[in-house]
């Protein structure tokens, strides 16, 4: 595709439920990033995949958060036992190994 | 760690005016900075970037200035239009070496409002 795509665009869930967010990067991009954006705030780094290297998980806020990436394609961010403070926009970006990050439209998560 | 922040959280201008959005950074080793525009309900959109071996870079109606002495960069938008209304973020590399790959640290953003 022409850009980074994410699904779902919106997700409403109940506290305690698990959610999965999906990211399809730009074809050929070896690097993939997940960020979180709370309302009215900047982007907060979560996790970074680069090729076959071990992912940089240093931004994950708790062990309820995890992410996987299949090769150099799709990535899934999973949040287990969601809490209300997890409500945010989750943004995915991809890039060549060295280069500008291009963002998807985000998934808006609301935990009730 | 790296921090990138903004001086002004909001900026309101008239259509046709020039806009200047400022950003400060802390990692003097950073070699790359990016400006993103984020419209309501959308992901950040790349506007322009600059490497640390440059003081100025121009794009279409936008100019980024980098002052490494005071660790400050700015985004100038010429002849601002209502379609420029958005939140603008500066970003820089998070890693200690400041190199131009890997995770980014974002400023809090400046809300630009352009009045017709």
PDB file of C-alpha atoms in Angstrom:
ATOM      1  CA  UNK A   1       0.000   0.000   0.000  1.00  0.00           C
ATOM      2  CA  UNK A   2       0.888   3.648  -0.193  1.00  0.00           C
ATOM      3  CA  UNK A   3       1.241   4.237   3.516  1.00  0.00           C
ATOM      4  CA  UNK A   4       1.151   2.722   6.969  1.00  0.00           C
ATOM      5  CA  UNK A   5      -2.249   1.292   7.836  1.00  0.00           C
ATOM      6  CA  UNK A   6      -3.644   0.446  11.246  1.00  0.00           C
ATOM      7  CA  UNK A   7      -6.685  -1.411  12.434  1.00  0.00           C
ATOM      8  CA  UNK A   8      -9.087  -1.031  13.996  1.00  0.00           C
ATOM      9  CA  UNK A   9      -9.364   2.741  13.712  1.00  0.00           C
ATOM     10  CA  UNK A  10     -11.381   2.832  16.930  1.00  0.00           C
ATOM     11  CA  UNK A  11     -11.715   0.345  19.744  1.00  0.00           C
ATOM     12  CA  UNK A  12     -13.925   0.535  22.806  1.00  0.00           C
ATOM     13  CA  UNK A  13     -13.383  -2.118  25.422  1.00  0.00           C
ATOM     14  CA  UNK A  14     -14.219  -2.856  29.021  1.00  0.00           C
ATOM     15  CA  UNK A  15     -11.676  -2.680  31.794  1.00  0.00           C
ATOM     16  CA  UNK A  16      -9.952  -6.032  32.218  1.00  0.00           C
ATOM     17  CA  UNK A  17     -10.369  -7.171  28.613  1.00  0.00           C
ATOM     18  CA  UNK A  18      -7.459  -7.842  26.254  1.00  0.00           C
ATOM     19  CA  UNK A  19      -7.070  -5.912  22.994  1.00  0.00           C
ATOM     20  CA  UNK A  20      -4.982  -6.408  19.864  1.00  0.00           C
ATOM     21  CA  UNK A  21      -3.976  -3.565  17.605  1.00  0.00           C
ATOM     22  CA  UNK A  22      -2.577  -4.170  14.141  1.00  0.00           C
ATOM     23  CA  UNK A  23      -0.084  -2.281  12.023  1.00  0.00           C
ATOM     24  CA  UNK A  24       0.795  -2.832   8.358  1.00  0.00           C
ATOM     25  CA  UNK A  25       3.999  -0.948   7.540  1.00  0.00           C
ATOM     26  CA  UNK A  26       5.076   0.491   4.223  1.00  0.00           C
ATOM     27  CA  UNK A  27       6.420  -2.282   2.019  1.00  0.00           C
ATOM     28  CA  UNK A  28      10.205  -2.466   2.188  1.00  0.00           C
ATOM     29  CA  UNK A  29      10.516  -0.663   5.500  1.00  0.00           C
ATOM     30  CA  UNK A  30      12.646  -2.711   7.866  1.00  0.00           C
ATOM     31  CA  UNK A  31      11.943  -0.674  10.996  1.00  0.00           C
ATOM     32  CA  UNK A  32       8.604  -0.464  12.792  1.00  0.00           C
ATOM     33  CA  UNK A  33       7.701   1.594  15.835  1.00  0.00           C
ATOM     34  CA  UNK A  34       4.792   1.829  18.227  1.00  0.00           C
ATOM     35  CA  UNK A  35       3.988   5.041  20.084  1.00  0.00           C
ATOM     36  CA  UNK A  36       1.206   6.053  22.446  1.00  0.00           C
ATOM     37  CA  UNK A  37      -0.401   9.492  22.452  1.00  0.00           C
ATOM     38  CA  UNK A  38      -2.579  10.558  25.319  1.00  0.00           C
ATOM     39  CA  UNK A  39      -5.114  13.309  24.741  1.00  0.00           C
ATOM     40  CA  UNK A  40      -3.440  16.661  24.147  1.00  0.00           C
ATOM     41  CA  UNK A  41       0.043  15.286  24.590  1.00  0.00           C
ATOM     42  CA  UNK A  42       3.053  14.324  22.528  1.00  0.00           C
ATOM     43  CA  UNK A  43       4.005  10.852  21.406  1.00  0.00           C
ATOM     44  CA  UNK A  44       5.445   8.379  23.894  1.00  0.00           C
ATOM     45  CA  UNK A  45       7.720   5.641  22.518  1.00  0.00           C
ATOM     46  CA  UNK A  46       6.655   2.071  23.295  1.00  0.00           C
ATOM     47  CA  UNK A  47       8.626  -0.454  21.207  1.00  0.00           C
ATOM     48  CA  UNK A  48      10.859  -0.603  18.120  1.00  0.00           C
ATOM     49  CA  UNK A  49      11.561  -3.461  15.697  1.00  0.00           C
ATOM     50  CA  UNK A  50      14.529  -3.374  13.308  1.00  0.00           C
ATOM     51  CA  UNK A  51      14.901  -6.252  10.903  1.00  0.00           C
ATOM     52  CA  UNK A  52      15.750  -9.483  12.668  1.00  0.00           C
ATOM     53  CA  UNK A  53      17.300  -7.783  15.700  1.00  0.00           C
ATOM     54  CA  UNK A  54      15.805  -8.161  19.158  1.00  0.00           C
ATOM     55  CA  UNK A  55      13.155  -5.459  19.617  1.00  0.00           C
ATOM     56  CA  UNK A  56      13.769  -2.449  21.821  1.00  0.00           C
ATOM     57  CA  UNK A  57      11.022  -2.797  24.434  1.00  0.00           C
ATOM     58  CA  UNK A  58      12.307  -0.075  26.722  1.00  0.00           C
ATOM     59  CA  UNK A  59       9.193   2.074  26.361  1.00  0.00           C
ATOM     60  CA  UNK A  60       6.576  -0.509  27.292  1.00  0.00           C
ATOM     61  CA  UNK A  61       4.886   0.815  30.459  1.00  0.00           C
ATOM     62  CA  UNK A  62       4.124  -2.558  32.048  1.00  0.00           C
ATOM     63  CA  UNK A  63       4.186  -6.294  31.395  1.00  0.00           C
ATOM     64  CA  UNK A  64       0.566  -6.045  30.261  1.00  0.00           C
ATOM     65  CA  UNK A  65       1.910  -4.599  27.012  1.00  0.00           C
ATOM     66  CA  UNK A  66       3.582  -6.745  24.375  1.00  0.00           C
ATOM     67  CA  UNK A  67       4.176  -6.625  20.639  1.00  0.00           C
ATOM     68  CA  UNK A  68       5.171  -8.986  17.893  1.00  0.00           C
ATOM     69  CA  UNK A  69       6.286  -8.558  14.340  1.00  0.00           C
ATOM     70  CA  UNK A  70       6.320 -11.182  11.628  1.00  0.00           C
ATOM     71  CA  UNK A  71       9.488 -10.738   9.615  1.00  0.00           C
ATOM     72  CA  UNK A  72       9.438  -7.280   8.096  1.00  0.00           C
ATOM     73  CA  UNK A  73       5.688  -7.066   7.801  1.00  0.00           C
ATOM     74  CA  UNK A  74       2.687  -6.873  10.086  1.00  0.00           C
ATOM     75  CA  UNK A  75       2.989  -6.054  13.773  1.00  0.00           C
ATOM     76  CA  UNK A  76       0.487  -6.595  16.568  1.00  0.00           C
ATOM     77  CA  UNK A  77       0.439  -4.652  19.830  1.00  0.00           C
ATOM     78  CA  UNK A  78      -1.383  -6.509  22.604  1.00  0.00           C
ATOM     79  CA  UNK A  79      -2.615  -4.963  25.820  1.00  0.00           C
ATOM     80  CA  UNK A  80      -3.769  -7.462  28.420  1.00  0.00           C
ATOM     81  CA  UNK A  81      -6.199  -6.714  31.227  1.00  0.00           C
ATOM     82  CA  UNK A  82      -6.778  -3.180  29.975  1.00  0.00           C
ATOM     83  CA  UNK A  83      -7.033  -0.316  32.426  1.00  0.00           C
ATOM     84  CA  UNK A  84      -8.684   3.062  32.000  1.00  0.00           C
ATOM     85  CA  UNK A  85      -5.279   4.746  31.881  1.00  0.00           C
ATOM     86  CA  UNK A  86      -4.540   2.752  28.723  1.00  0.00           C
ATOM     87  CA  UNK A  87      -7.040   4.917  26.858  1.00  0.00           C
ATOM     88  CA  UNK A  88      -5.062   6.740  24.183  1.00  0.00           C
ATOM     89  CA  UNK A  89      -4.260   6.789  20.494  1.00  0.00           C
ATOM     90  CA  UNK A  90      -1.771   4.101  19.545  1.00  0.00           C
ATOM     91  CA  UNK A  91       0.343   5.093  16.573  1.00  0.00           C
ATOM     92  CA  UNK A  92       2.517   2.914  14.411  1.00  0.00           C
ATOM     93  CA  UNK A  93       5.331   4.172  12.205  1.00  0.00           C
ATOM     94  CA  UNK A  94       7.739   2.526   9.797  1.00  0.00           C
ATOM     95  CA  UNK A  95      10.976   3.517   8.121  1.00  0.00           C
ATOM     96  CA  UNK A  96      13.942   2.183   6.210  1.00  0.00           C
ATOM     97  CA  UNK A  97      16.741   1.132   8.553  1.00  0.00           C
ATOM     98  CA  UNK A  98      18.003   4.711   8.590  1.00  0.00           C
ATOM     99  CA  UNK A  99      15.420   7.275   7.691  1.00  0.00           C
ATOM    100  CA  UNK A 100      12.277   9.205   8.297  1.00  0.00           C
ATOM    101  CA  UNK A 101       9.477   7.555  10.214  1.00  0.00           C
ATOM    102  CA  UNK A 102       6.105   7.614   8.496  1.00  0.00           C
ATOM    103  CA  UNK A 103       3.047   7.251  10.663  1.00  0.00           C
ATOM    104  CA  UNK A 104      -0.252   5.481  10.290  1.00  0.00           C
ATOM    105  CA  UNK A 105      -3.579   7.072  11.265  1.00  0.00           C
ATOM    106  CA  UNK A 106      -3.596   5.447  14.691  1.00  0.00           C
ATOM    107  CA  UNK A 107      -6.016   3.329  16.701  1.00  0.00           C
ATOM    108  CA  UNK A 108      -8.125   5.217  19.210  1.00  0.00           C
ATOM    109  CA  UNK A 109      -8.558   3.019  22.264  1.00  0.00           C
ATOM    110  CA  UNK A 110     -11.145   3.781  24.910  1.00  0.00           C
ATOM    111  CA  UNK A 111     -11.266   1.624  28.021  1.00  0.00           C
ATOM    112  CA  UNK A 112     -14.518   1.945  29.955  1.00  0.00           C
TER     113      UNK A 112
ATOM    114  CA  UNK B   1      18.008  10.936  28.582  1.00  0.00           C
ATOM    115  CA  UNK B   2      16.951  12.987  25.586  1.00  0.00           C
ATOM    116  CA  UNK B   3      14.277  15.606  25.973  1.00  0.00           C
ATOM    117  CA  UNK B   4      12.753  17.733  23.311  1.00  0.00           C
ATOM    118  CA  UNK B   5      10.321  20.451  24.254  1.00  0.00           C
ATOM    119  CA  UNK B   6       8.508  23.482  22.983  1.00  0.00           C
ATOM    120  CA  UNK B   7       8.398  27.052  24.229  1.00  0.00           C
ATOM    121  CA  UNK B   8       4.828  27.924  23.215  1.00  0.00           C
ATOM    122  CA  UNK B   9       1.938  25.522  23.421  1.00  0.00           C
ATOM    123  CA  UNK B  10      -0.401  27.611  21.242  1.00  0.00           C
ATOM    124  CA  UNK B  11      -0.009  30.014  18.368  1.00  0.00           C
ATOM    125  CA  UNK B  12      -2.813  31.946  16.719  1.00  0.00           C
ATOM    126  CA  UNK B  13      -2.201  33.813  13.459  1.00  0.00           C
ATOM    127  CA  UNK B  14      -4.110  35.471  10.658  1.00  0.00           C
ATOM    128  CA  UNK B  15      -4.191  33.916   7.219  1.00  0.00           C
ATOM    129  CA  UNK B  16      -1.281  35.180   5.189  1.00  0.00           C
ATOM    130  CA  UNK B  17       0.954  35.863   8.169  1.00  0.00           C
ATOM    131  CA  UNK B  18       4.188  34.015   8.743  1.00  0.00           C
ATOM    132  CA  UNK B  19       4.274  31.543  11.652  1.00  0.00           C
ATOM    133  CA  UNK B  20       7.254  30.553  13.769  1.00  0.00           C
ATOM    134  CA  UNK B  21       7.160  27.516  16.029  1.00  0.00           C
ATOM    135  CA  UNK B  22      10.052  26.914  18.401  1.00  0.00           C
ATOM    136  CA  UNK B  23      11.628  23.847  19.948  1.00  0.00           C
ATOM    137  CA  UNK B  24      14.496  23.215  22.369  1.00  0.00           C
ATOM    138  CA  UNK B  25      16.492  20.011  22.719  1.00  0.00           C
ATOM    139  CA  UNK B  26      18.924  18.697  25.292  1.00  0.00           C
ATOM    140  CA  UNK B  27      21.090  16.117  23.511  1.00  0.00           C
ATOM    141  CA  UNK B  28      23.934  18.018  21.873  1.00  0.00           C
ATOM    142  CA  UNK B  29      24.963  14.808  20.074  1.00  0.00           C
ATOM    143  CA  UNK B  30      21.691  14.638  18.147  1.00  0.00           C
ATOM    144  CA  UNK B  31      22.396  14.730  14.443  1.00  0.00           C
ATOM    145  CA  UNK B  32      18.879  14.806  13.076  1.00  0.00           C
ATOM    146  CA  UNK B  33      15.638  16.641  13.809  1.00  0.00           C
ATOM    147  CA  UNK B  34      12.218  16.317  12.285  1.00  0.00           C
ATOM    148  CA  UNK B  35       9.079  18.393  12.235  1.00  0.00           C
ATOM    149  CA  UNK B  36       5.705  16.683  12.047  1.00  0.00           C
ATOM    150  CA  UNK B  37       2.234  18.127  11.503  1.00  0.00           C
ATOM    151  CA  UNK B  38      -0.725  16.394  13.095  1.00  0.00           C
ATOM    152  CA  UNK B  39      -4.248  17.281  12.077  1.00  0.00           C
ATOM    153  CA  UNK B  40      -7.175  16.357  14.263  1.00  0.00           C
ATOM    154  CA  UNK B  41      -7.893  12.638  14.159  1.00  0.00           C
ATOM    155  CA  UNK B  42      -4.869  11.795  12.030  1.00  0.00           C
ATOM    156  CA  UNK B  43      -1.368  10.478  12.535  1.00  0.00           C
ATOM    157  CA  UNK B  44       1.658  12.791  12.402  1.00  0.00           C
ATOM    158  CA  UNK B  45       2.682  13.806   8.900  1.00  0.00           C
ATOM    159  CA  UNK B  46       6.328  14.440   8.026  1.00  0.00           C
ATOM    160  CA  UNK B  47       6.994  18.052   7.061  1.00  0.00           C
ATOM    161  CA  UNK B  48      10.732  18.601   6.938  1.00  0.00           C
ATOM    162  CA  UNK B  49      13.923  17.415   8.572  1.00  0.00           C
ATOM    163  CA  UNK B  50      17.387  18.814   9.123  1.00  0.00           C
ATOM    164  CA  UNK B  51      20.763  17.318   9.926  1.00  0.00           C
ATOM    165  CA  UNK B  52      23.091  18.855  12.460  1.00  0.00           C
ATOM    166  CA  UNK B  53      25.651  19.810   9.796  1.00  0.00           C
ATOM    167  CA  UNK B  54      23.112  22.308   8.462  1.00  0.00           C
ATOM    168  CA  UNK B  55      21.832  25.591   9.897  1.00  0.00           C
ATOM    169  CA  UNK B  56      18.882  25.977   7.601  1.00  0.00           C
ATOM    170  CA  UNK B  57      16.759  23.922   5.273  1.00  0.00           C
ATOM    171  CA  UNK B  58      13.915  25.094   3.107  1.00  0.00           C
ATOM    172  CA  UNK B  59      10.912  23.292   1.748  1.00  0.00           C
ATOM    173  CA  UNK B  60       7.711  24.420   0.158  1.00  0.00           C
ATOM    174  CA  UNK B  61       6.583  27.390   2.315  1.00  0.00           C
ATOM    175  CA  UNK B  62       8.474  25.937   5.293  1.00  0.00           C
ATOM    176  CA  UNK B  63      11.935  26.602   6.630  1.00  0.00           C
ATOM    177  CA  UNK B  64      13.660  24.926   9.542  1.00  0.00           C
ATOM    178  CA  UNK B  65      16.453  26.722  11.362  1.00  0.00           C
ATOM    179  CA  UNK B  66      18.880  24.974  13.678  1.00  0.00           C
ATOM    180  CA  UNK B  67      21.003  26.777  16.252  1.00  0.00           C
ATOM    181  CA  UNK B  68      23.329  24.221  17.780  1.00  0.00           C
ATOM    182  CA  UNK B  69      24.939  26.752  20.094  1.00  0.00           C
ATOM    183  CA  UNK B  70      21.758  27.172  22.111  1.00  0.00           C
ATOM    184  CA  UNK B  71      20.220  23.815  21.109  1.00  0.00           C
ATOM    185  CA  UNK B  72      17.199  25.364  19.509  1.00  0.00           C
ATOM    186  CA  UNK B  73      15.311  24.774  16.313  1.00  0.00           C
ATOM    187  CA  UNK B  74      12.378  26.510  14.733  1.00  0.00           C
ATOM    188  CA  UNK B  75       9.851  25.896  12.012  1.00  0.00           C
ATOM    189  CA  UNK B  76       8.822  28.845   9.917  1.00  0.00           C
ATOM    190  CA  UNK B  77       5.695  28.673   7.783  1.00  0.00           C
ATOM    191  CA  UNK B  78       5.337  31.392   5.170  1.00  0.00           C
ATOM    192  CA  UNK B  79       1.960  32.815   4.169  1.00  0.00           C
ATOM    193  CA  UNK B  80       0.114  30.618   6.653  1.00  0.00           C
ATOM    194  CA  UNK B  81      -3.161  29.172   5.401  1.00  0.00           C
ATOM    195  CA  UNK B  82      -6.193  27.790   7.278  1.00  0.00           C
ATOM    196  CA  UNK B  83      -5.130  24.320   6.135  1.00  0.00           C
ATOM    197  CA  UNK B  84      -1.956  24.743   8.175  1.00  0.00           C
ATOM    198  CA  UNK B  85      -4.013  24.642  11.378  1.00  0.00           C
ATOM    199  CA  UNK B  86      -2.758  21.610  13.268  1.00  0.00           C
ATOM    200  CA  UNK B  87      -0.477  20.534  16.090  1.00  0.00           C
ATOM    201  CA  UNK B  88       3.211  20.730  15.198  1.00  0.00           C
ATOM    202  CA  UNK B  89       5.768  18.490  16.862  1.00  0.00           C
ATOM    203  CA  UNK B  90       9.520  18.557  16.775  1.00  0.00           C
ATOM    204  CA  UNK B  91      11.297  15.255  17.291  1.00  0.00           C
ATOM    205  CA  UNK B  92      14.832  14.045  17.705  1.00  0.00           C
ATOM    206  CA  UNK B  93      16.631  10.750  18.240  1.00  0.00           C
ATOM    207  CA  UNK B  94      16.286   9.265  21.708  1.00  0.00           C
ATOM    208  CA  UNK B  95      19.427   7.171  21.774  1.00  0.00           C
ATOM    209  CA  UNK B  96      22.410   8.586  23.595  1.00  0.00           C
ATOM    210  CA  UNK B  97      24.505   8.823  20.472  1.00  0.00           C
ATOM    211  CA  UNK B  98      21.869  11.023  18.897  1.00  0.00           C
ATOM    212  CA  UNK B  99      22.072   9.280  15.564  1.00  0.00           C
ATOM    213  CA  UNK B 100      19.444   9.466  12.908  1.00  0.00           C
ATOM    214  CA  UNK B 101      17.739   6.117  13.367  1.00  0.00           C
ATOM    215  CA  UNK B 102      15.747   4.387  16.015  1.00  0.00           C
ATOM    216  CA  UNK B 103      13.169   5.708  18.396  1.00  0.00           C
ATOM    217  CA  UNK B 104      12.302   9.372  18.520  1.00  0.00           C
ATOM    218  CA  UNK B 105      11.551  11.683  21.398  1.00  0.00           C
ATOM    219  CA  UNK B 106       8.776  14.148  20.654  1.00  0.00           C
ATOM    220  CA  UNK B 107       8.051  17.534  22.094  1.00  0.00           C
ATOM    221  CA  UNK B 108       4.640  18.241  23.566  1.00  0.00           C
ATOM    222  CA  UNK B 109       3.473  20.046  20.461  1.00  0.00           C
ATOM    223  CA  UNK B 110       2.325  23.524  19.504  1.00  0.00           C
ATOM    224  CA  UNK B 111      -1.248  24.116  18.449  1.00  0.00           C
ATOM    225  CA  UNK B 112      -1.305  26.416  15.441  1.00  0.00           C
ATOM    226  CA  UNK B 113      -4.630  28.082  14.668  1.00  0.00           C
ATOM    227  CA  UNK B 114      -4.957  30.095  11.473  1.00  0.00           C
ATOM    228  CA  UNK B 115      -7.850  32.529  11.279  1.00  0.00           C
ATOM    229  CA  UNK B 116      -9.270  33.389   7.838  1.00  0.00           C
TER     230      UNK B 116
END
